[in-house]
Coordinates of C-alpha atoms and ligand atoms in Angstrom, one line a residue:
M1 CA 87.3 116.8 73.1
A2 CA 86.3 113.3 74.3
L3 CA 89.0 110.7 74.0
Q4 CA 86.8 108.5 71.9
E5 CA 86.7 111.2 69.2
L6 CA 90.5 111.0 68.8
E7 CA 92.2 108.3 66.8
K8 CA 93.8 105.4 68.5
P9 CA 96.5 104.9 69.6
Y10 CA 96.1 108.1 71.7
S11 CA 99.3 110.0 72.1
D12 CA 100.6 110.3 75.7
A13 CA 100.4 114.1 75.3
D14 CA 96.7 113.7 74.4
L15 CA 96.2 111.5 77.4
D16 CA 97.9 113.9 79.7
Q17 CA 95.6 116.7 78.5
R18 CA 92.5 114.5 78.6
A19 CA 93.3 113.4 82.2
I20 CA 93.6 117.1 83.3
A21 CA 90.3 117.8 81.6
I22 CA 88.6 114.9 83.3
L23 CA 89.6 116.2 86.7
R24 CA 88.3 119.6 85.8
E25 CA 85.1 118.3 84.3
N26 CA 84.3 116.3 87.5
E27 CA 85.0 119.2 89.8
W28 CA 82.1 120.3 91.8
G29 CA 83.3 123.5 93.4
D30 CA 85.9 122.6 95.9
Y31 CA 85.6 118.8 95.6
T32 CA 85.6 116.3 92.8
L33 CA 83.0 113.7 91.8
P34 CA 84.4 110.2 90.9
T35 CA 82.4 110.5 87.7
R36 CA 79.2 112.3 86.8
G37 CA 76.0 110.3 86.8
L38 CA 77.1 107.1 88.6
Y39 CA 78.7 108.8 91.6
P40 CA 77.3 112.3 92.2
Y41 CA 79.0 113.1 95.6
Q42 CA 82.4 113.3 97.2
W43 CA 83.9 109.9 97.9
N44 CA 86.7 109.6 100.5
W45 CA 89.6 107.7 98.9
D46 CA 88.6 108.8 95.4
S47 CA 89.1 112.4 96.5
M48 CA 92.5 111.6 97.9
F49 CA 93.8 110.0 94.7
V50 CA 92.3 112.9 92.9
A51 CA 94.3 115.3 95.1
L52 CA 97.5 113.5 93.9
G53 CA 96.4 114.0 90.3
F54 CA 95.8 117.7 90.9
S55 CA 99.1 118.0 92.7
E56 CA 100.8 117.5 89.3
F57 CA 99.4 120.8 87.9
D58 CA 97.6 122.7 90.7
L59 CA 99.0 122.0 94.2
N60 CA 96.7 124.5 95.8
R61 CA 93.6 122.8 94.4
A62 CA 95.0 119.4 95.6
W63 CA 95.1 120.7 99.2
T64 CA 91.6 122.0 98.9
E65 CA 90.3 118.6 97.9
V66 CA 91.6 117.1 101.1
E67 CA 90.2 119.9 103.2
T68 CA 86.7 119.5 101.8
L69 CA 86.7 115.8 102.6
F70 CA 87.3 116.6 106.2
E71 CA 84.2 118.8 106.3
G72 CA 82.4 115.5 106.6
Q73 CA 84.4 114.3 109.6
W74 CA 82.3 113.1 112.6
N75 CA 82.9 114.2 116.2
N76 CA 84.1 110.7 116.9
G77 CA 86.9 111.1 114.3
M78 CA 85.5 109.1 111.4
A79 CA 86.0 110.6 108.0
A80 CA 83.0 109.3 106.2
H81 CA 83.0 107.3 102.9
I82 CA 80.6 109.7 101.2
V83 CA 79.9 113.3 101.9
F84 CA 76.5 114.2 100.5
R85 CA 76.1 117.9 100.2
K86 CA 72.8 117.7 98.2
D87 CA 70.3 115.1 97.5
D88 CA 70.5 113.6 94.0
P89 CA 67.5 111.3 93.2
N90 CA 69.6 109.4 90.7
Y91 CA 71.8 107.9 93.4
F92 CA 70.9 105.2 95.8
P93 CA 71.3 104.9 98.8
G94 CA 71.4 108.6 99.4
P95 CA 71.5 110.7 102.6
M96 CA 68.0 109.8 103.8
V97 CA 68.7 106.1 103.8
W98 CA 72.0 106.5 105.8
G99 CA 70.3 108.8 108.3
S100 CA 73.7 109.9 109.6
G101 CA 72.4 113.0 111.5
Q102 CA 75.6 114.8 110.3
N103 CA 75.9 118.2 108.7
P104 CA 76.8 118.0 105.9
P105 CA 75.0 114.6 105.6
T106 CA 77.4 111.6 105.1
S107 CA 77.3 107.9 104.9
G108 CA 77.7 106.0 108.2
C109 CA 81.0 104.1 107.5
S110 CA 84.5 105.0 106.4
Q111 CA 86.8 104.1 103.5
P112 CA 90.5 103.1 103.1
P113 CA 92.5 105.9 104.8
V114 CA 95.0 107.0 102.1
A115 CA 94.7 110.6 103.2
A116 CA 97.7 110.9 105.5
T117 CA 100.0 109.4 102.8
V118 CA 98.6 111.8 100.2
V119 CA 99.0 114.7 102.6
R120 CA 102.6 113.8 103.1
D121 CA 103.2 113.7 99.3
L122 CA 101.5 117.1 99.0
Y123 CA 103.5 118.6 101.8
E124 CA 106.8 117.3 100.5
K125 CA 106.2 118.9 97.2
D126 CA 106.3 122.3 98.8
P127 CA 106.9 122.2 102.5
E128 CA 107.0 125.9 103.0
N129 CA 103.7 126.7 101.4
G130 CA 102.0 123.5 102.8
R131 CA 103.0 124.0 106.4
D132 CA 99.9 125.9 107.7
R133 CA 97.6 123.6 105.8
L134 CA 99.3 120.6 107.2
K135 CA 99.0 122.0 110.7
A136 CA 95.3 122.5 110.3
L137 CA 94.7 119.0 108.8
F138 CA 97.0 117.1 111.2
P139 CA 94.7 116.8 114.2
K140 CA 91.9 115.7 111.9
L141 CA 94.0 113.0 110.5
M142 CA 95.1 111.9 114.0
A143 CA 91.4 111.7 115.1
W144 CA 90.5 109.6 112.1
H145 CA 93.3 107.1 112.6
R146 CA 92.5 107.0 116.3
W147 CA 88.9 106.1 115.3
F148 CA 90.1 103.1 113.3
H149 CA 92.5 101.9 116.0
T150 CA 89.7 102.1 118.7
K151 CA 86.4 101.6 116.9
R152 CA 87.4 99.0 114.2
V153 CA 89.4 96.5 116.2
I154 CA 88.0 93.7 118.3
S155 CA 89.3 93.2 121.9
G156 CA 93.0 93.5 121.5
G157 CA 93.1 92.4 117.9
A158 CA 95.3 94.5 115.7
A159 CA 94.0 93.9 112.2
I160 CA 91.4 96.5 111.1
A161 CA 87.8 95.3 110.6
V162 CA 85.4 96.5 108.0
T163 CA 81.8 96.3 109.1
H164 CA 80.4 96.9 105.6
P165 CA 81.9 95.8 102.3
W166 CA 81.7 99.5 101.2
E167 CA 84.1 100.4 104.0
S168 CA 86.8 98.4 102.3
G169 CA 86.4 100.3 99.0
R170 CA 86.2 96.8 97.3
D171 CA 82.4 96.4 97.4
N172 CA 81.8 92.9 96.0
S173 CA 85.2 91.2 96.4
P174 CA 84.9 87.5 97.0
D175 CA 86.7 88.4 100.3
W176 CA 83.3 89.2 101.7
D177 CA 81.2 86.3 100.3
A178 CA 81.2 84.0 103.3
A179 CA 80.6 86.7 105.9
L180 CA 77.8 88.2 103.7
E181 CA 76.1 84.9 103.5
N182 CA 75.7 85.1 107.2
V183 CA 73.8 88.4 106.9
D184 CA 70.1 87.7 106.8
P185 CA 68.6 90.0 104.1
S186 CA 65.0 89.3 105.0
G187 CA 62.8 92.3 105.8
V188 CA 65.0 94.8 104.0
T189 CA 63.0 97.9 103.1
P190 CA 62.1 97.7 99.4
Y191 CA 64.3 99.9 97.2
T192 CA 65.3 100.6 93.6
R193 CA 68.9 100.4 92.5
R194 CA 70.2 103.3 90.5
D195 CA 73.7 102.0 89.7
T196 CA 72.4 99.6 87.1
G197 CA 70.7 102.5 85.3
H198 CA 74.1 103.9 84.6
V199 CA 76.2 100.8 84.0
D200 CA 75.6 97.3 82.6
A201 CA 74.4 95.0 85.4
S202 CA 77.0 92.4 84.5
M203 CA 79.7 94.8 85.7
R204 CA 78.1 95.5 89.1
P205 CA 77.3 93.6 92.3
T206 CA 74.3 91.3 92.2
N207 CA 70.9 92.0 93.7
E208 CA 71.5 89.4 96.4
E209 CA 74.6 91.3 97.5
Y210 CA 72.7 94.6 97.3
D211 CA 70.0 93.4 99.7
R212 CA 72.7 92.5 102.2
Y213 CA 74.5 95.8 101.7
L214 CA 71.2 97.6 102.5
K215 CA 70.5 95.4 105.5
L216 CA 73.8 96.4 107.0
V217 CA 73.1 100.0 106.5
E218 CA 69.7 99.6 108.2
Y219 CA 71.4 97.8 111.1
G220 CA 74.0 100.6 111.5
R221 CA 71.3 103.2 111.4
D222 CA 69.3 101.4 114.0
T223 CA 72.2 101.5 116.4
G224 CA 72.4 105.3 116.0
W225 CA 75.7 104.6 114.2
D226 CA 77.4 103.4 117.3
H227 CA 80.6 102.3 115.5
A228 CA 82.1 100.3 118.4
Q229 CA 78.9 98.3 118.9
I230 CA 78.6 97.7 115.1
T231 CA 82.2 96.2 115.1
R232 CA 81.7 94.2 118.2
E233 CA 78.2 92.8 117.7
G234 CA 77.0 93.6 114.1
P235 CA 76.2 91.1 111.5
F236 CA 79.4 91.7 109.5
A237 CA 83.0 92.2 110.7
V238 CA 85.9 91.1 108.5
A239 CA 89.6 91.9 109.0
D240 CA 90.6 93.5 105.7
P241 CA 94.2 93.4 104.5
G242 CA 93.4 96.4 102.3
V243 CA 92.3 98.8 105.1
T244 CA 94.8 97.3 107.5
F245 CA 97.8 97.8 105.3
I246 CA 96.7 101.2 104.0
L247 CA 96.2 102.4 107.5
M248 CA 99.6 101.0 108.6
R249 CA 101.3 102.9 105.8
A250 CA 99.3 106.0 106.6
D251 CA 100.3 105.7 110.2
R252 CA 104.0 105.8 109.2
D253 CA 103.4 108.8 107.0
L254 CA 101.4 110.5 109.7
K255 CA 104.3 110.0 112.1
A256 CA 106.7 111.6 109.7
L257 CA 104.3 114.6 109.5
A258 CA 104.0 114.7 113.3
K259 CA 107.8 115.0 113.4
A260 CA 107.8 117.7 110.7
I261 CA 105.5 119.9 112.8
G262 CA 107.1 119.0 116.1
A263 CA 104.0 117.1 117.4
E264 CA 106.0 114.7 119.6
D265 CA 103.1 113.5 121.7
S266 CA 101.2 112.5 118.5
A267 CA 104.3 110.7 117.2
H268 CA 104.3 108.6 120.5
E269 CA 100.7 107.8 120.1
I270 CA 101.3 106.6 116.6
D271 CA 104.1 104.4 117.8
T272 CA 101.6 102.6 120.1
W273 CA 99.4 101.9 117.0
L274 CA 102.4 100.7 114.9
Y275 CA 103.6 98.5 117.8
H276 CA 100.9 95.9 116.7
A277 CA 101.8 96.1 113.0
E278 CA 103.5 92.7 112.6
E279 CA 101.0 91.0 114.8
S280 CA 98.2 92.1 112.5
A281 CA 100.1 90.9 109.4
D282 CA 100.5 87.5 111.2
F283 CA 96.8 87.4 111.8
L284 CA 96.1 88.0 108.1
W285 CA 98.7 85.6 106.7
S286 CA 97.3 82.4 105.1
E287 CA 99.9 79.7 104.6
A288 CA 97.4 77.8 102.4
L289 CA 97.0 80.7 100.0
G290 CA 100.6 81.9 100.2
A291 CA 99.3 85.4 100.7
Y292 CA 97.7 87.9 103.1
A293 CA 93.9 87.4 103.1
A294 CA 90.8 88.8 104.7
R295 CA 89.5 87.0 107.8
D296 CA 85.9 86.8 109.0
L297 CA 86.1 88.0 112.7
R298 CA 82.9 86.1 113.6
T299 CA 84.2 82.7 112.4
G300 CA 88.0 83.2 112.1
A301 CA 87.9 81.8 108.5
H302 CA 90.2 83.2 105.9
A303 CA 89.0 84.3 102.5
V304 CA 88.9 81.6 99.8
G305 CA 91.3 83.2 97.3
V306 CA 93.9 85.9 96.7
S307 CA 92.9 89.6 96.2
S308 CA 95.2 92.2 94.8
V309 CA 95.4 93.9 98.2
A310 CA 97.3 90.9 99.5
F311 CA 100.4 92.5 98.0
L312 CA 100.0 95.8 99.9
S313 CA 102.2 94.4 102.7
Y314 CA 105.3 96.1 101.2
Y315 CA 103.4 99.4 101.0
A316 CA 102.6 99.0 104.6
G317 CA 106.3 98.5 105.5
I318 CA 105.9 94.8 106.3
A319 CA 108.4 92.3 104.9
V320 CA 108.7 89.0 106.7
P321 CA 111.7 87.1 105.4
R322 CA 110.2 83.7 106.0
R323 CA 107.2 84.5 103.9
D324 CA 108.7 86.5 101.2
A325 CA 109.5 83.7 98.7
K326 CA 106.0 82.4 99.0
L327 CA 104.3 85.8 98.6
Q328 CA 106.5 86.6 95.6
A329 CA 105.7 83.3 94.0
T330 CA 102.0 84.0 94.5
L331 CA 102.4 87.5 93.0
R332 CA 104.3 86.1 90.0
R333 CA 101.6 83.5 89.4
I334 CA 98.9 86.1 89.5
L335 CA 100.8 88.5 87.2
D336 CA 101.3 85.7 84.7
S337 CA 97.7 84.6 84.7
S338 CA 96.4 87.9 83.3
T339 CA 97.3 90.1 80.3
Y340 CA 97.0 93.3 82.3
S341 CA 98.0 93.3 86.0
I342 CA 96.8 93.3 88.7
P343 CA 93.5 91.4 88.6
S344 CA 91.6 92.3 91.7
F345 CA 91.0 88.6 92.3
D346 CA 93.0 85.5 91.3
P347 CA 92.1 84.6 87.7
E348 CA 92.7 80.9 88.4
H349 CA 90.0 80.9 91.1
P350 CA 86.5 79.8 90.2
R351 CA 85.1 83.0 91.7
F352 CA 87.0 85.2 89.3
D353 CA 84.9 87.3 87.0
S354 CA 86.8 89.5 84.6
K355 CA 84.1 92.2 84.3
R356 CA 82.4 92.2 87.6
Y357 CA 83.8 95.1 89.6
W358 CA 86.1 93.8 92.4
R359 CA 85.9 90.1 91.4
G360 CA 88.6 90.3 88.8
P361 CA 89.0 93.7 87.1
V362 CA 92.1 95.8 87.2
W363 CA 91.9 99.1 89.2
A364 CA 94.5 101.8 88.5
I365 CA 94.6 103.0 92.2
I366 CA 95.4 99.6 93.6
N367 CA 98.1 99.1 91.0
Y368 CA 99.7 102.3 92.0
I369 CA 99.8 101.6 95.7
V370 CA 100.9 98.0 95.3
A371 CA 103.7 98.9 92.9
R372 CA 104.8 101.8 95.1
G373 CA 105.4 99.3 97.9
L374 CA 107.1 96.8 95.7
A375 CA 109.4 99.5 94.3
E376 CA 110.3 100.6 97.8
Y377 CA 111.4 97.1 98.7
G378 CA 113.5 96.7 95.5
F379 CA 111.0 94.5 93.5
E380 CA 111.6 96.8 90.5
R381 CA 110.7 94.2 87.9
E382 CA 107.3 93.6 89.3
A383 CA 106.7 97.2 90.1
T384 CA 107.6 98.3 86.5
R385 CA 105.5 95.6 85.0
I386 CA 102.4 96.8 86.9
R387 CA 103.1 100.3 85.9
M388 CA 103.6 99.5 82.3
D389 CA 100.4 97.4 82.3
T390 CA 98.5 100.3 83.8
R391 CA 99.9 102.6 81.1
S392 CA 99.0 100.2 78.3
V393 CA 95.5 99.5 79.5
I394 CA 94.7 103.3 79.8
R395 CA 96.4 103.9 76.4
E396 CA 94.2 101.1 74.8
S397 CA 90.9 101.9 76.5
G398 CA 90.9 105.3 78.1
F399 CA 90.0 106.5 81.6
Y400 CA 87.5 103.9 82.7
E401 CA 86.6 103.0 86.3
Y402 CA 88.2 99.6 85.9
F403 CA 89.4 97.2 83.2
D404 CA 89.1 93.6 82.2
P405 CA 92.5 92.0 83.0
I406 CA 92.3 89.5 80.2
V407 CA 91.2 91.6 77.2
G408 CA 91.8 95.1 78.6
T409 CA 88.4 96.6 77.8
G410 CA 87.3 99.4 80.1
A411 CA 84.3 98.8 82.3
G412 CA 82.0 100.6 84.7
G413 CA 82.0 104.4 84.5
N414 CA 84.0 106.3 82.0
Q415 CA 85.8 109.7 82.3
F416 CA 86.7 108.5 85.8
A417 CA 88.5 110.9 88.1
W418 CA 90.8 108.5 90.0
T419 CA 92.0 106.7 86.8
A420 CA 92.8 110.1 85.3
A421 CA 94.6 111.1 88.5
I422 CA 96.7 108.0 88.6
W423 CA 97.7 108.5 85.0
L424 CA 98.9 112.0 85.8
A425 CA 100.6 111.1 89.1
W426 CA 102.2 107.8 88.2
A427 CA 101.3 105.9 85.0
S428 CA 102.0 108.6 82.4
P429 CA 105.5 108.7 80.8
M430 CA 105.4 112.4 81.9
T431 CA 106.2 111.2 85.4
D432 CA 109.3 109.2 84.3
Ligands
LIG501 C1 82.7 102.1 94.2 C2 84.1 101.5 94.6 C3 84.7 102.4 95.7 C4 84.7 103.8 95.2 C5 83.4 104.3 94.7 C6 83.4 105.7 94.0 O1 81.8 102.0 95.3 O2 84.0 100.2 95.0 O3 86.0 102.0 96.0 O4 85.2 104.7 96.2 O5 82.8 103.4 93.8 O6 84.3 105.6 92.9

């Protein structure tokens, strides 16, 4: 039964059942769609959060979700952001536009690498049964991390660059505004958007942004998807605190997995990546904002405001005493300026937009990883608040793609797989 047919407030038991049903309804064989209609393929980090959700009731299925994602891995190590196994005319830009030359076809960029962290969680739930699957996945995870550390850094820099806003997973965040303005959209091949046929246009990126997104795809395709060249010379390269911190955390988890299977050489290689961790945090720190912030690698400029991923430093294992008070003050200010935390962009900033995707709305997946890091560093009050807010907004509105942080209404797609997964794995009282 659809949630909307039940009476509010929904009971937590109803929500648990509904969340399981959403994962099952979005299953497409051995992988899971983010939601039917709007996103008809396998998305990288969506699938990994979905695996966490599955692991609450079907650990075997959770591993399978990770395994199918890596069917889309490139020879150069990149795990693509979308794996297209069929062509769906209701989605744009599909496999033909990307022209990846891969089999199965994929997009030409990556997405935040949460996989190793999730694989560690799956493995630790049942090490004995997970061991062979971990061993098979481990070299693939290593190759993907190595791809980030070689193809997405610029001459000795340590922070990880995204070369398309889609690679960050935070498509239209104000973090990309200035760098996108420097992308010339003229001459982009005419196209028809499909996303706004599924979801109200006020909740999606603008056409001006879309032209530039497509221009960046065309540029990448024209290089034959030479990822190093795209990072070095392409029209868009921004150091992203989201991907940087998520990868840093994933490196630490991958190292623990390396030790678990006795892969000492790999553990040493990971140490060389982690050696630069603090340096990359330093590069992203903005004293003016009192937070970690994206930085345009072509101009050196910091983003103009604070995004929720600024607080992933704890999740990444970074705590710098001389910055802590300031970062905590920024966090408290942002939590206090919304009803439901964490707004994806600072509500007190003029670029905040409570409904437009990554320019303000709350995303359950980000809440989960930020709160996990805060809890690990003993910031229990903030972590609990974020978790309770996630719980309330899902109780109020259901399993939407994202939520208005001021009034709590759901926005974007509904029956959304990763929101259901995060409910099951973290927000539901069932996990207390
Ligand atoms: C949007 C989001 C991205 C997500 C995808 C599928 O593009 O910005 O993070 O992976 O939708 O849900």
